[in-house]
Amino acid sequence: MPLEFERPLVELEEKIRALEATAREQNLDLSDEIELLKGKLERLQREIFAGLTPWQRVQVARAPGRPTTLDVAERIFEDFYELRGDRAFADDPAIVGGLARFAGRRVVFVGHQKGRNTKENIARNFGMPHPEGYRKAMRLMDLADREGVPFLAFIDTPGAYPGVSAEERGQAWVIARSIQRMSRLRVPAVAVILGEGGSGGALAIGVGNRVLILENAWYSVISPESCAAILWRDAKEAERAAAALKLTARDLLELGVVDRIVPEPGGGAHKNPEGAIRELESALLAVLRELEGLSPEELWQDRYRKFRALGAFEES
Amino acid sequence: MAIERLFRRRRTRGEGREVPDLWIRCQACGSQLYKKDLEQNLGVCPHCGHHHRIPVEDWVRILADEGSFEAITGKVRPVDALSFVDTEPYPERLARYQQKTGRPDAIYGGRATIGGVKSVLLVMDYAFAGGSMGSVVGEEIARGAELAAREDRALVIVTASGGARMQEGALSLMQMAKTTMALEFVFQKRLPYVSILTHPTTGGVTASFATLADVILAEPDALIGFAGPRVIKQTIRQDLPEGFQRSEFLLKHGLLDAVVDRRKLKEELVRVLRLFSEDPDAA
């Protein structure tokens, strides 16, 4: 199902496909017409995506087909081995992670994992972790520290799971611990917001020396729907809430919450996940190179300075 | 005469008549309480033990040694970085709360001694935007922690908060990381950090500095959690178990050290703080 604002693009794509089919079947040379339409498609795509509202970007951030953590892992790592379980209670399928080799160096990675279809999404709890997921993440942070290898975190969650089971196992406690554990890393830490950066459940693995965000991803203190339900007492006001929250990549760069925007290919990462992942790969390499010379103490200082400076206030 | 008047008032309560100012009704059991008595009982209902919300200045009076408190908060003021407008513009909302509480944002605190122990005492103000944490609350907590570390003081924080402040968007979220990281200086100097969770403490405050204390105390029957009960109910579409997310429930689930009656709180806090010191009679 295309997103509403993608309809004109889909229509053009269908036209191109139809022309291509006609050319093939009737052995005609329609390449000029096809090229013309392709050019038009590209222009229209650029135009539409440049003018997306914050709420439309939230739709793109959630679109099926967008690269998930495992999609990224499969394409950017030479090899990776998934490690499971929190060694205490359970394995949380909403958070994945493990050992990997990235551009010749060893790394440890972790990330929220959404399903690639409905069935998988149910199994993955729509990328909403329970406490055991964050305990797994912390276990992997320990491992990165002991091995002295960079830690990569991929964020894509509507939020930590707000359910009875999560609460009675201390969801808030474990998120606090995870923020603390990540801030203490003695190795370079990079966080990437792939799609949705929903509140504390995202920040729990977001305390990087560098925080990157994909062009159409969002990151905020609350989802637009929940914000609308609380402030406007109507979840249908989500569009207004999305604009008010300043949750787009560009807004976040301006606020200093993220350090770098990873551009998405025309039509969004869900249309061309391979292209998006290639962009991400080179951005990740660039920031890792900036951090790799730093000592554990310098890395802590760098992270502390970054987060200590965030906030807006005046002094009288 | 006073008793007769009390009965008369009671009879008329169903007709929407105002209870006279000197009297107050317990929010839990409905008993008529003489306001002065309730204040002297630190806001705890003498009949049912319900802990009423008290002004932040009262928290300082309860916990700080007499005459020892010296405020450090109040200079940092909120701004509207997002130009946020919901049903009203954020600056107007802020002005309203500032007028109501007489402080720039939802936190009050300072240097104090507690049972002789040099401390930094910070209290969140639920009356200001539901105690929500935006940039100012985050900044004051970070500064309080840094000050405690610099001056070798214990850190004591009394929390009451609906969570992070929506009107500051991702900047509010970042306060969770900022406050958490500032605590590091307190821990590095091996100074004690005690948090006292009061009703309610939820969201980004629970999921950051509030639950990272060496010792976590909570008031009886306080609602403490990550998500609010309404959100959870919407998620699971079931009624919530009895006492869910309340202090006693959390104590049983291993998430708190003790549930303490407000009338015993100072005494217990002093015992805890002194047990962090090598000298048993330490001041």
Coordinates of C-alpha atoms in Angstrom, one line a residue:
Chain A
M1 CA 0.0 0.0 0.0
P2 CA 1.6 3.3 -1.1
L3 CA 1.4 6.2 1.2
E4 CA -1.1 8.8 0.3
F5 CA 1.4 11.4 -1.1
E6 CA 3.1 8.6 -3.0
R7 CA 0.1 8.0 -5.3
P8 CA 1.2 10.3 -8.2
L9 CA 4.5 8.5 -8.1
V10 CA 3.0 5.1 -8.2
E11 CA 0.8 6.2 -11.2
L12 CA 3.9 7.4 -13.1
E13 CA 5.7 4.2 -12.2
E14 CA 2.8 2.1 -13.6
K15 CA 2.8 4.2 -16.8
I16 CA 6.5 3.5 -17.2
R17 CA 6.1 -0.2 -16.6
A18 CA 3.2 -0.3 -19.1
L19 CA 5.3 1.5 -21.7
E20 CA 8.1 -0.9 -21.1
A21 CA 5.8 -3.9 -21.5
T22 CA 4.4 -2.5 -24.7
A23 CA 7.9 -1.9 -26.1
R24 CA 8.9 -5.4 -25.3
E25 CA 5.7 -7.1 -26.6
Q26 CA 5.4 -5.1 -29.8
N27 CA 9.1 -4.7 -30.4
L28 CA 8.9 -0.9 -30.5
D29 CA 11.5 1.6 -29.6
L30 CA 9.8 3.7 -26.9
S31 CA 13.0 4.6 -25.1
D32 CA 12.7 8.3 -25.6
E33 CA 9.2 8.3 -24.1
I34 CA 10.3 6.1 -21.2
E35 CA 13.4 8.2 -20.4
L36 CA 11.2 11.3 -20.4
L37 CA 8.8 9.7 -17.9
K38 CA 11.7 8.5 -15.8
G39 CA 13.0 12.0 -15.7
K40 CA 9.7 13.3 -14.7
L41 CA 9.3 10.6 -12.0
E42 CA 12.6 11.6 -10.5
R43 CA 11.7 15.3 -10.5
L44 CA 8.4 14.6 -9.0
Q45 CA 9.9 12.4 -6.4
R46 CA 12.4 15.0 -5.4
E47 CA 9.7 17.6 -5.2
I48 CA 7.3 15.6 -3.2
F49 CA 9.9 14.4 -0.7
A50 CA 11.4 17.9 -0.3
G51 CA 8.0 19.2 0.7
L52 CA 6.9 16.4 3.1
T53 CA 5.3 17.6 6.3
P54 CA 6.6 16.2 9.6
W55 CA 3.6 13.9 9.8
Q56 CA 4.2 12.6 6.3
R57 CA 7.8 11.9 7.3
V58 CA 6.6 9.9 10.3
Q59 CA 4.6 7.8 7.8
V60 CA 7.8 7.3 5.7
A61 CA 9.7 6.3 8.9
R62 CA 7.1 3.6 9.5
A63 CA 6.7 2.4 5.9
P64 CA 7.1 -1.3 5.4
G65 CA 10.2 -2.1 3.5
R66 CA 12.4 0.4 5.3
P67 CA 15.7 -1.2 6.4
T68 CA 15.6 -2.8 9.8
T69 CA 18.6 -3.5 12.0
L70 CA 19.0 -7.0 10.6
D71 CA 18.8 -5.7 7.0
V72 CA 21.6 -3.3 7.8
A73 CA 23.6 -6.0 9.6
E74 CA 23.3 -8.4 6.7
R75 CA 24.5 -5.8 4.2
I76 CA 27.2 -3.8 6.0
F77 CA 28.9 -6.5 8.0
E78 CA 31.4 -8.9 6.4
D79 CA 30.1 -11.4 9.0
F80 CA 28.0 -11.2 12.1
Y81 CA 26.8 -13.6 14.7
E82 CA 23.7 -12.9 16.7
L83 CA 23.8 -13.3 20.5
R84 CA 20.6 -13.9 22.3
G85 CA 19.1 -13.6 25.7
D86 CA 19.7 -11.5 28.8
R87 CA 21.1 -14.4 30.9
A88 CA 18.4 -13.8 33.4
F89 CA 14.9 -14.1 32.2
A90 CA 14.3 -14.4 28.4
D91 CA 15.4 -13.5 24.9
D92 CA 13.6 -10.4 23.7
P93 CA 13.1 -10.6 19.9
A94 CA 12.4 -6.8 19.8
I95 CA 16.1 -6.2 20.3
V96 CA 18.8 -8.0 18.4
G97 CA 22.6 -7.7 18.6
G98 CA 25.9 -9.5 18.5
L99 CA 29.4 -9.7 17.2
A100 CA 30.3 -8.4 13.8
R101 CA 33.1 -7.4 11.4
F102 CA 32.6 -4.0 9.8
A103 CA 35.0 -2.7 7.1
G104 CA 37.7 -4.9 8.5
R105 CA 37.3 -4.0 12.2
R106 CA 35.5 -6.0 14.9
V107 CA 32.4 -4.3 16.4
V108 CA 29.5 -5.1 18.7
F109 CA 26.1 -4.0 17.6
V110 CA 22.6 -3.9 19.0
G111 CA 19.3 -2.6 17.6
H112 CA 15.6 -2.6 17.8
Q113 CA 14.1 -5.1 15.4
K114 CA 10.7 -4.6 13.8
G115 CA 9.2 -7.4 11.7
R116 CA 9.3 -7.3 7.9
N117 CA 5.7 -8.4 7.7
T118 CA 2.7 -8.7 10.1
K119 CA 3.5 -12.1 11.4
E120 CA 7.1 -11.2 12.1
N121 CA 6.0 -7.9 13.6
I122 CA 3.8 -9.7 16.1
A123 CA 6.7 -12.0 17.0
R124 CA 8.9 -9.0 17.4
N125 CA 6.3 -7.0 19.4
F126 CA 6.5 -4.3 16.8
G127 CA 10.0 -3.4 17.9
M128 CA 8.8 -2.5 21.5
P129 CA 11.3 -4.1 23.9
H130 CA 10.6 -5.5 27.4
P131 CA 13.2 -5.1 30.2
E132 CA 15.0 -8.3 29.0
G133 CA 15.7 -6.6 25.7
Y134 CA 17.6 -3.8 27.4
R135 CA 19.4 -6.2 29.7
K136 CA 20.6 -8.0 26.5
A137 CA 21.7 -4.6 25.1
M138 CA 23.6 -3.9 28.4
R139 CA 25.2 -7.4 28.2
L140 CA 26.5 -6.5 24.7
M141 CA 27.8 -3.1 26.0
D142 CA 29.8 -5.1 28.6
L143 CA 31.2 -7.2 25.8
A144 CA 32.2 -4.3 23.6
D145 CA 34.0 -2.7 26.6
R146 CA 35.8 -5.9 27.4
E147 CA 36.9 -6.5 23.9
G148 CA 37.7 -2.9 23.3
V149 CA 35.7 -2.7 20.1
P150 CA 33.3 0.0 18.8
F151 CA 29.7 -0.2 19.8
L152 CA 27.0 0.4 17.1
A153 CA 23.3 0.9 18.1
F154 CA 20.5 1.0 15.6
I155 CA 17.3 2.7 16.8
D156 CA 13.9 1.8 15.4
T157 CA 11.1 1.6 18.0
P158 CA 7.7 3.3 18.6
G159 CA 8.8 3.1 22.3
A160 CA 9.5 0.6 25.1
Y161 CA 6.6 -1.7 25.6
P162 CA 4.0 -0.2 27.9
G163 CA 2.4 -3.3 29.4
V164 CA 1.9 -5.0 32.7
S165 CA 4.7 -7.5 32.2
A166 CA 7.2 -4.8 31.3
E167 CA 6.2 -2.6 34.3
E168 CA 6.4 -5.4 36.9
R169 CA 9.9 -6.3 35.6
G170 CA 11.0 -2.7 36.0
Q171 CA 10.9 -1.1 32.5
A172 CA 11.8 2.3 33.9
W173 CA 14.6 1.0 36.0
V174 CA 16.2 -0.9 33.2
I175 CA 16.0 2.0 30.7
A176 CA 17.7 4.2 33.3
R177 CA 20.4 1.5 33.7
S178 CA 20.8 1.1 30.0
I179 CA 21.3 4.9 29.5
Q180 CA 23.8 4.8 32.3
R181 CA 25.6 1.7 31.0
M182 CA 25.9 3.1 27.5
S183 CA 27.2 6.5 28.7
R184 CA 30.0 4.6 30.5
L185 CA 31.3 2.8 27.4
R186 CA 35.1 3.0 27.1
V187 CA 34.9 2.4 23.4
P188 CA 33.6 4.6 20.5
A189 CA 29.7 4.5 20.5
V190 CA 27.6 5.4 17.5
A191 CA 23.8 5.4 17.5
V192 CA 21.7 5.6 14.3
I193 CA 18.0 6.3 14.2
L194 CA 16.9 4.2 11.3
G195 CA 13.1 4.8 11.5
E196 CA 11.3 5.6 14.7
G197 CA 13.0 7.0 17.8
G198 CA 10.3 6.7 20.3
S199 CA 11.2 8.2 23.7
G200 CA 13.1 6.5 26.5
G201 CA 12.9 3.2 24.7
A202 CA 15.0 4.7 22.0
L203 CA 17.4 6.7 24.1
A204 CA 18.2 3.6 26.2
I205 CA 20.5 2.7 23.3
G206 CA 21.0 6.2 22.0
V207 CA 23.8 7.6 24.2
G208 CA 26.4 7.7 21.4
N209 CA 29.5 9.8 20.9
R210 CA 27.8 10.5 17.6
V211 CA 24.1 10.2 16.8
L212 CA 23.1 9.8 13.2
I213 CA 19.6 9.9 11.8
L214 CA 18.2 8.8 8.4
E215 CA 16.7 11.6 6.5
N216 CA 13.1 10.6 7.1
A217 CA 13.4 9.1 10.5
W218 CA 11.9 10.8 13.6
Y219 CA 13.1 11.0 17.2
S220 CA 11.2 12.6 20.1
V221 CA 10.1 12.5 23.7
I222 CA 6.7 10.9 22.7
S223 CA 5.0 9.7 19.6
P224 CA 2.8 12.2 17.8
E225 CA -0.3 10.1 18.5
S226 CA 0.3 9.9 22.3
C227 CA 1.2 13.6 22.4
A228 CA -2.0 14.5 20.6
A229 CA -4.0 12.3 22.9
I230 CA -2.6 14.0 26.0
L231 CA -2.3 17.7 24.8
W232 CA -5.3 17.8 22.5
R233 CA -7.2 14.9 24.1
D234 CA -7.6 13.5 20.6
A235 CA -5.2 11.1 18.8
K236 CA -6.4 12.4 15.5
E237 CA -4.5 15.6 16.1
A238 CA -1.3 13.7 15.5
E239 CA -0.5 15.7 12.5
R240 CA -0.4 18.9 14.5
A241 CA 1.5 17.2 17.3
A242 CA 4.1 15.9 14.8
A243 CA 4.8 19.4 13.6
A244 CA 4.9 20.9 17.1
L245 CA 7.3 18.3 18.4
K246 CA 10.1 19.3 16.0
L247 CA 10.9 15.6 15.5
T248 CA 12.3 15.6 11.9
A249 CA 16.0 15.0 11.1
R250 CA 16.5 18.6 10.1
D251 CA 14.9 20.0 13.3
L252 CA 16.9 17.6 15.4
L253 CA 20.2 18.7 13.7
E254 CA 19.3 22.3 14.5
L255 CA 18.6 21.4 18.2
G256 CA 21.9 19.6 18.4
V257 CA 20.2 16.3 19.3
V258 CA 21.7 14.6 16.3
D259 CA 25.1 15.1 14.7
R260 CA 24.6 14.1 11.1
I261 CA 21.8 13.3 8.7
V262 CA 22.2 10.2 6.4
P263 CA 20.5 11.1 3.1
E264 CA 17.9 8.6 1.8
P265 CA 17.6 7.8 -1.9
G266 CA 14.8 9.3 -4.0
G267 CA 11.4 8.1 -2.9
G268 CA 12.6 7.2 0.6
A269 CA 14.6 4.3 2.2
H270 CA 11.6 2.0 1.9
K271 CA 11.7 2.3 -1.9
N272 CA 15.4 1.6 -2.1
P273 CA 16.7 0.0 1.1
E274 CA 20.0 -1.0 -0.5
G275 CA 20.8 2.6 -1.5
A276 CA 19.9 3.8 2.0
I277 CA 22.1 1.2 3.6
R278 CA 25.1 2.2 1.3
E279 CA 24.7 5.8 2.5
L280 CA 24.6 4.7 6.1
E281 CA 27.6 2.5 5.7
S282 CA 29.8 5.4 4.5
A283 CA 28.5 7.7 7.2
L284 CA 29.2 5.1 9.9
L285 CA 32.7 4.6 8.6
A286 CA 33.3 8.4 8.6
V287 CA 32.2 8.9 12.2
L288 CA 34.0 5.8 13.4
R289 CA 37.2 7.2 11.9
E290 CA 36.7 10.4 13.9
L291 CA 36.4 8.5 17.1
E292 CA 38.9 5.7 16.8
G293 CA 41.9 7.6 18.0
L294 CA 40.3 8.7 21.3
S295 CA 41.2 7.2 24.6
P296 CA 38.5 5.7 26.9
E297 CA 38.6 8.8 29.1
E298 CA 38.4 11.1 26.0
L299 CA 35.4 9.2 24.7
W300 CA 33.6 9.6 28.0
Q301 CA 34.4 13.3 28.1
D302 CA 33.2 13.7 24.5
R303 CA 29.9 12.0 25.3
Y304 CA 29.5 13.9 28.6
R305 CA 30.1 17.3 26.8
K306 CA 27.7 16.4 24.1
F307 CA 24.7 15.5 26.4
R308 CA 25.5 18.0 29.1
A309 CA 25.1 20.8 26.6
L310 CA 21.7 19.7 25.4
G311 CA 18.8 21.8 26.6
A312 CA 17.5 25.3 26.1
F313 CA 17.1 27.8 29.0
E314 CA 18.2 31.3 30.0
E315 CA 19.9 32.5 33.2
S316 CA 18.8 35.5 35.2
Chain B
M1 CA -20.1 25.2 69.1
A2 CA -17.3 24.1 66.9
I3 CA -18.5 20.5 66.8
E4 CA -22.0 21.6 65.9
R5 CA -20.7 23.6 63.1
L6 CA -18.7 20.7 61.8
F7 CA -21.8 18.5 61.7
R8 CA -23.7 21.2 59.9
R9 CA -21.1 21.5 57.3
R10 CA -21.0 17.7 56.8
R11 CA -24.7 17.5 56.2
T12 CA -24.5 20.1 53.5
R13 CA -21.5 18.6 51.6
G14 CA -23.7 16.9 49.0
E15 CA -25.2 20.2 48.1
G16 CA -21.9 21.6 46.7
R17 CA -21.3 23.9 49.7
E18 CA -17.7 24.9 50.2
V19 CA -15.9 23.4 53.1
P20 CA -14.6 26.2 55.3
D21 CA -11.0 27.1 54.8
L22 CA -9.9 25.8 58.1
W23 CA -11.0 22.3 57.3
I24 CA -10.1 19.9 54.6
R25 CA -11.4 16.6 53.5
C26 CA -9.0 13.6 53.3
Q27 CA -8.7 12.7 49.6
A28 CA -8.7 9.0 50.4
C29 CA -11.2 8.4 53.2
G30 CA -13.2 11.6 53.1
S31 CA -12.7 12.4 56.8
Q32 CA -13.0 16.0 57.8
L33 CA -9.6 17.2 59.0
Y34 CA -8.6 20.3 60.7
K35 CA -6.1 21.8 58.3
K36 CA -3.6 22.7 61.0
D37 CA -3.7 19.1 62.3
L38 CA -3.1 17.7 58.9
E39 CA -0.1 20.1 58.4
Q40 CA 1.3 19.1 61.7
N41 CA 0.9 15.5 60.7
L42 CA 3.0 16.3 57.5
G43 CA 0.0 15.9 55.2
V44 CA -0.7 12.4 56.3
C45 CA -4.3 11.6 57.2
P46 CA -4.5 10.6 60.9
H47 CA -7.4 8.3 60.1
C48 CA -6.4 6.3 57.0
G49 CA -2.7 7.2 56.6
H50 CA -3.2 8.7 53.1
H51 CA -0.2 10.8 52.1
H52 CA -1.4 14.1 50.6
R53 CA 0.7 16.2 48.3
I54 CA 2.5 18.9 50.2
P55 CA 4.2 22.1 49.0
V56 CA 7.9 21.7 48.1
E57 CA 8.9 24.2 50.9
D58 CA 7.3 21.7 53.3
W59 CA 9.6 19.0 52.0
V60 CA 12.6 21.1 52.8
R61 CA 11.2 21.8 56.3
I62 CA 10.7 18.1 56.8
L63 CA 14.1 16.9 55.6
A64 CA 16.6 19.7 56.1
D65 CA 17.9 20.5 59.5
E66 CA 16.4 23.7 60.8
G67 CA 18.1 26.8 59.5
S68 CA 20.5 24.8 57.3
F69 CA 18.8 25.2 53.9
E70 CA 20.3 27.6 51.3
A71 CA 18.6 27.6 47.9
I72 CA 20.6 27.0 44.8
T73 CA 17.8 26.8 42.2
G74 CA 15.8 29.6 40.7
K75 CA 18.3 31.3 38.4
V76 CA 17.7 29.0 35.4
R77 CA 14.6 29.9 33.5
P78 CA 12.7 28.0 30.7
V79 CA 12.5 29.2 27.1
D80 CA 10.3 28.1 24.3
A81 CA 12.9 26.6 22.0
L82 CA 10.4 24.8 19.8
S83 CA 7.8 27.6 19.5
F84 CA 5.4 25.0 20.8
V85 CA 1.7 25.6 20.6
D86 CA -0.9 23.1 21.7
T87 CA -4.2 24.4 23.1
E88 CA -2.2 27.4 24.2
P89 CA 1.4 28.6 23.5
Y90 CA 4.0 27.2 25.8
P91 CA 5.2 30.6 27.1
E92 CA 1.7 31.3 28.3
R93 CA 1.5 27.9 30.0
L94 CA 4.9 28.6 31.7
A95 CA 3.8 32.0 32.8
R96 CA 0.7 30.6 34.4
Y97 CA 2.7 27.9 36.3
Q98 CA 5.3 30.5 37.3
Q99 CA 2.6 32.7 38.7
K100 CA 0.9 29.9 40.5
T101 CA 4.1 28.5 42.1
G102 CA 6.3 31.5 42.3
R103 CA 9.3 29.6 40.8
P104 CA 10.6 29.5 37.2
D105 CA 10.2 25.8 36.8
A106 CA 9.3 22.5 38.4
I107 CA 12.2 22.2 40.8
Y108 CA 13.4 23.6 44.1
G109 CA 16.5 22.8 46.1
G110 CA 19.7 23.8 47.7
R111 CA 22.5 23.0 50.1
A112 CA 21.3 21.6 53.5
T113 CA 22.4 19.4 56.3
I114 CA 20.2 16.4 57.0
G115 CA 20.8 15.0 60.5
G116 CA 24.1 16.8 60.3
V117 CA 25.1 15.2 57.0
K118 CA 26.1 17.8 54.4
S119 CA 23.7 17.3 51.4
V120 CA 22.3 18.8 48.3
L121 CA 18.5 18.5 48.6
L122 CA 16.4 18.8 45.4
V123 CA 12.6 18.6 45.3
M124 CA 10.4 18.3 42.2
D125 CA 7.3 20.5 42.2
Y126 CA 4.2 18.6 40.9
A127 CA 2.2 21.8 41.0
F128 CA 4.4 23.1 38.1
A129 CA 3.2 21.4 34.9
G130 CA 2.9 18.1 36.7
G131 CA 6.5 18.1 37.7
S132 CA 7.5 17.5 34.1
M133 CA 11.2 17.5 33.2
G134 CA 12.3 19.9 30.6
S135 CA 15.6 21.6 30.1
V136 CA 15.4 23.5 33.4
V137 CA 14.7 20.6 35.6
G138 CA 17.4 18.6 33.8
E139 CA 19.9 21.4 34.2
E140 CA 19.1 22.0 37.9
I141 CA 19.5 18.3 38.7
A142 CA 22.7 18.1 36.7
R143 CA 24.0 21.2 38.6
G144 CA 22.9 19.8 41.9
A145 CA 24.7 16.5 41.3
E146 CA 27.9 18.3 40.2
L147 CA 27.7 20.6 43.2
A148 CA 27.3 17.6 45.6
A149 CA 30.4 16.0 44.0
R150 CA 32.4 19.3 44.2
E151 CA 31.5 20.0 47.9
D152 CA 31.5 16.3 49.1
R153 CA 27.8 16.3 49.8
A154 CA 25.2 13.6 49.8
L155 CA 22.6 13.9 47.1
V156 CA 18.9 13.6 48.0
I157 CA 16.2 14.0 45.4
V158 CA 12.4 14.0 46.2
T159 CA 10.6 13.2 42.9
A160 CA 7.1 13.9 41.7
S161 CA 6.6 14.0 38.0
G162 CA 4.4 12.9 35.1
G163 CA 7.6 12.4 33.1
A164 CA 9.4 14.4 30.4
R165 CA 7.9 17.7 29.3
M166 CA 6.3 17.3 25.8
Q167 CA 6.6 21.0 25.0
E168 CA 10.3 20.7 24.8
G169 CA 10.3 17.7 22.5
A170 CA 13.6 15.8 22.0
L171 CA 15.4 18.3 24.3
S172 CA 13.3 17.0 27.2
L173 CA 14.2 13.5 26.3
M174 CA 17.9 14.4 26.3
Q175 CA 17.6 15.5 30.0
M176 CA 17.3 11.8 30.8
A177 CA 20.8 11.3 29.5
K178 CA 22.1 14.5 30.9
T179 CA 20.9 13.9 34.5
T180 CA 22.1 10.3 34.4
M181 CA 25.5 11.3 33.3
A182 CA 25.8 14.1 35.9
L183 CA 25.2 11.5 38.7
E184 CA 28.5 9.9 37.6
F185 CA 30.5 12.5 39.5
V186 CA 28.6 11.7 42.7
F187 CA 29.3 8.0 42.3
Q188 CA 32.9 8.6 41.4
K189 CA 33.5 10.4 44.7
R190 CA 31.6 7.6 46.6
L191 CA 29.0 10.0 47.9
P192 CA 25.6 8.6 48.7
Y193 CA 22.6 9.3 46.5
V194 CA 19.1 8.7 47.9
S195 CA 15.9 9.2 45.9
I196 CA 12.6 9.6 47.6
L197 CA 9.8 8.7 45.1
T198 CA 6.4 10.3 45.8
H199 CA 3.0 10.1 44.1
P200 CA 3.2 10.1 41.2
T201 CA 6.6 9.5 39.6
T202 CA 6.4 8.2 36.0
G203 CA 7.9 8.4 32.5
G204 CA 11.3 9.9 31.8
V205 CA 12.0 10.8 35.5
T206 CA 11.5 7.2 36.6
A207 CA 13.5 6.0 33.6
S208 CA 16.5 8.1 34.4
F209 CA 18.0 9.7 37.6
A210 CA 15.1 8.7 40.0
T211 CA 15.8 5.0 39.9
L212 CA 19.6 5.2 39.7
A213 CA 20.0 6.0 43.4
D214 CA 22.0 3.9 45.8
V215 CA 18.9 3.8 48.0
I216 CA 15.4 4.2 46.6
L217 CA 12.7 5.1 49.2
A218 CA 9.1 5.6 48.3
E219 CA 6.0 6.9 50.0
P220 CA 3.1 4.6 50.7
D221 CA 0.7 4.0 47.8
A222 CA 2.6 6.2 45.4
L223 CA 2.1 5.5 41.7
I224 CA 5.5 4.8 40.2
G225 CA 6.3 3.4 36.8
F226 CA 7.3 3.9 33.2
A227 CA 4.0 4.2 31.4
G228 CA 0.9 5.7 33.0
P229 CA -2.0 3.3 33.9
R230 CA -4.2 4.8 31.1
V231 CA -1.7 4.0 28.4
I232 CA -1.1 0.5 29.7
K233 CA -4.9 -0.1 29.9
Q234 CA -5.2 1.0 26.2
T235 CA -2.3 -1.3 25.2
I236 CA -3.5 -4.5 26.9
R237 CA -7.2 -3.8 26.9
Q238 CA -7.7 -5.3 30.3
D239 CA -8.1 -4.0 33.8
L240 CA -5.0 -3.6 35.8
P241 CA -4.2 -5.8 38.8
E242 CA -5.0 -4.5 42.2
G243 CA -2.3 -2.2 43.6
F244 CA -0.4 -2.3 40.2
Q245 CA 2.5 0.2 40.0
R246 CA 2.0 1.2 43.6
S247 CA 4.9 1.4 46.1
E248 CA 4.0 -1.8 47.9
F249 CA 3.7 -3.7 44.6
L250 CA 7.1 -2.4 43.5
L251 CA 8.7 -3.3 46.8
K252 CA 7.5 -6.8 46.3
H253 CA 8.9 -6.9 42.8
G254 CA 12.4 -5.9 44.0
L255 CA 12.3 -2.3 42.6
L256 CA 12.5 -0.3 45.8
D257 CA 14.5 -0.5 49.1
A258 CA 11.7 0.6 51.4
V259 CA 8.3 2.1 51.6
V260 CA 8.5 4.8 54.3
D261 CA 5.7 6.7 56.1
R262 CA 6.4 10.4 55.7
R263 CA 6.3 10.9 59.5
K264 CA 9.3 8.5 59.8
L265 CA 11.1 9.6 56.7
K266 CA 13.6 12.0 58.1
E267 CA 14.7 9.6 60.8
E268 CA 15.2 6.8 58.2
L269 CA 16.9 9.0 55.7
V270 CA 19.4 10.2 58.4
R271 CA 20.1 6.5 59.4
V272 CA 20.8 5.7 55.7
L273 CA 23.0 8.7 55.1
R274 CA 25.0 8.0 58.3
L275 CA 25.5 4.4 57.2
F276 CA 27.4 5.7 54.2
S277 CA 29.9 7.3 56.6
E278 CA 32.8 5.6 58.3
D279 CA 32.1 7.4 61.5
P280 CA 28.9 6.1 63.1
D281 CA 28.3 9.5 64.8
A282 CA 29.2 11.4 61.7
A283 CA 27.6 14.6 61.1

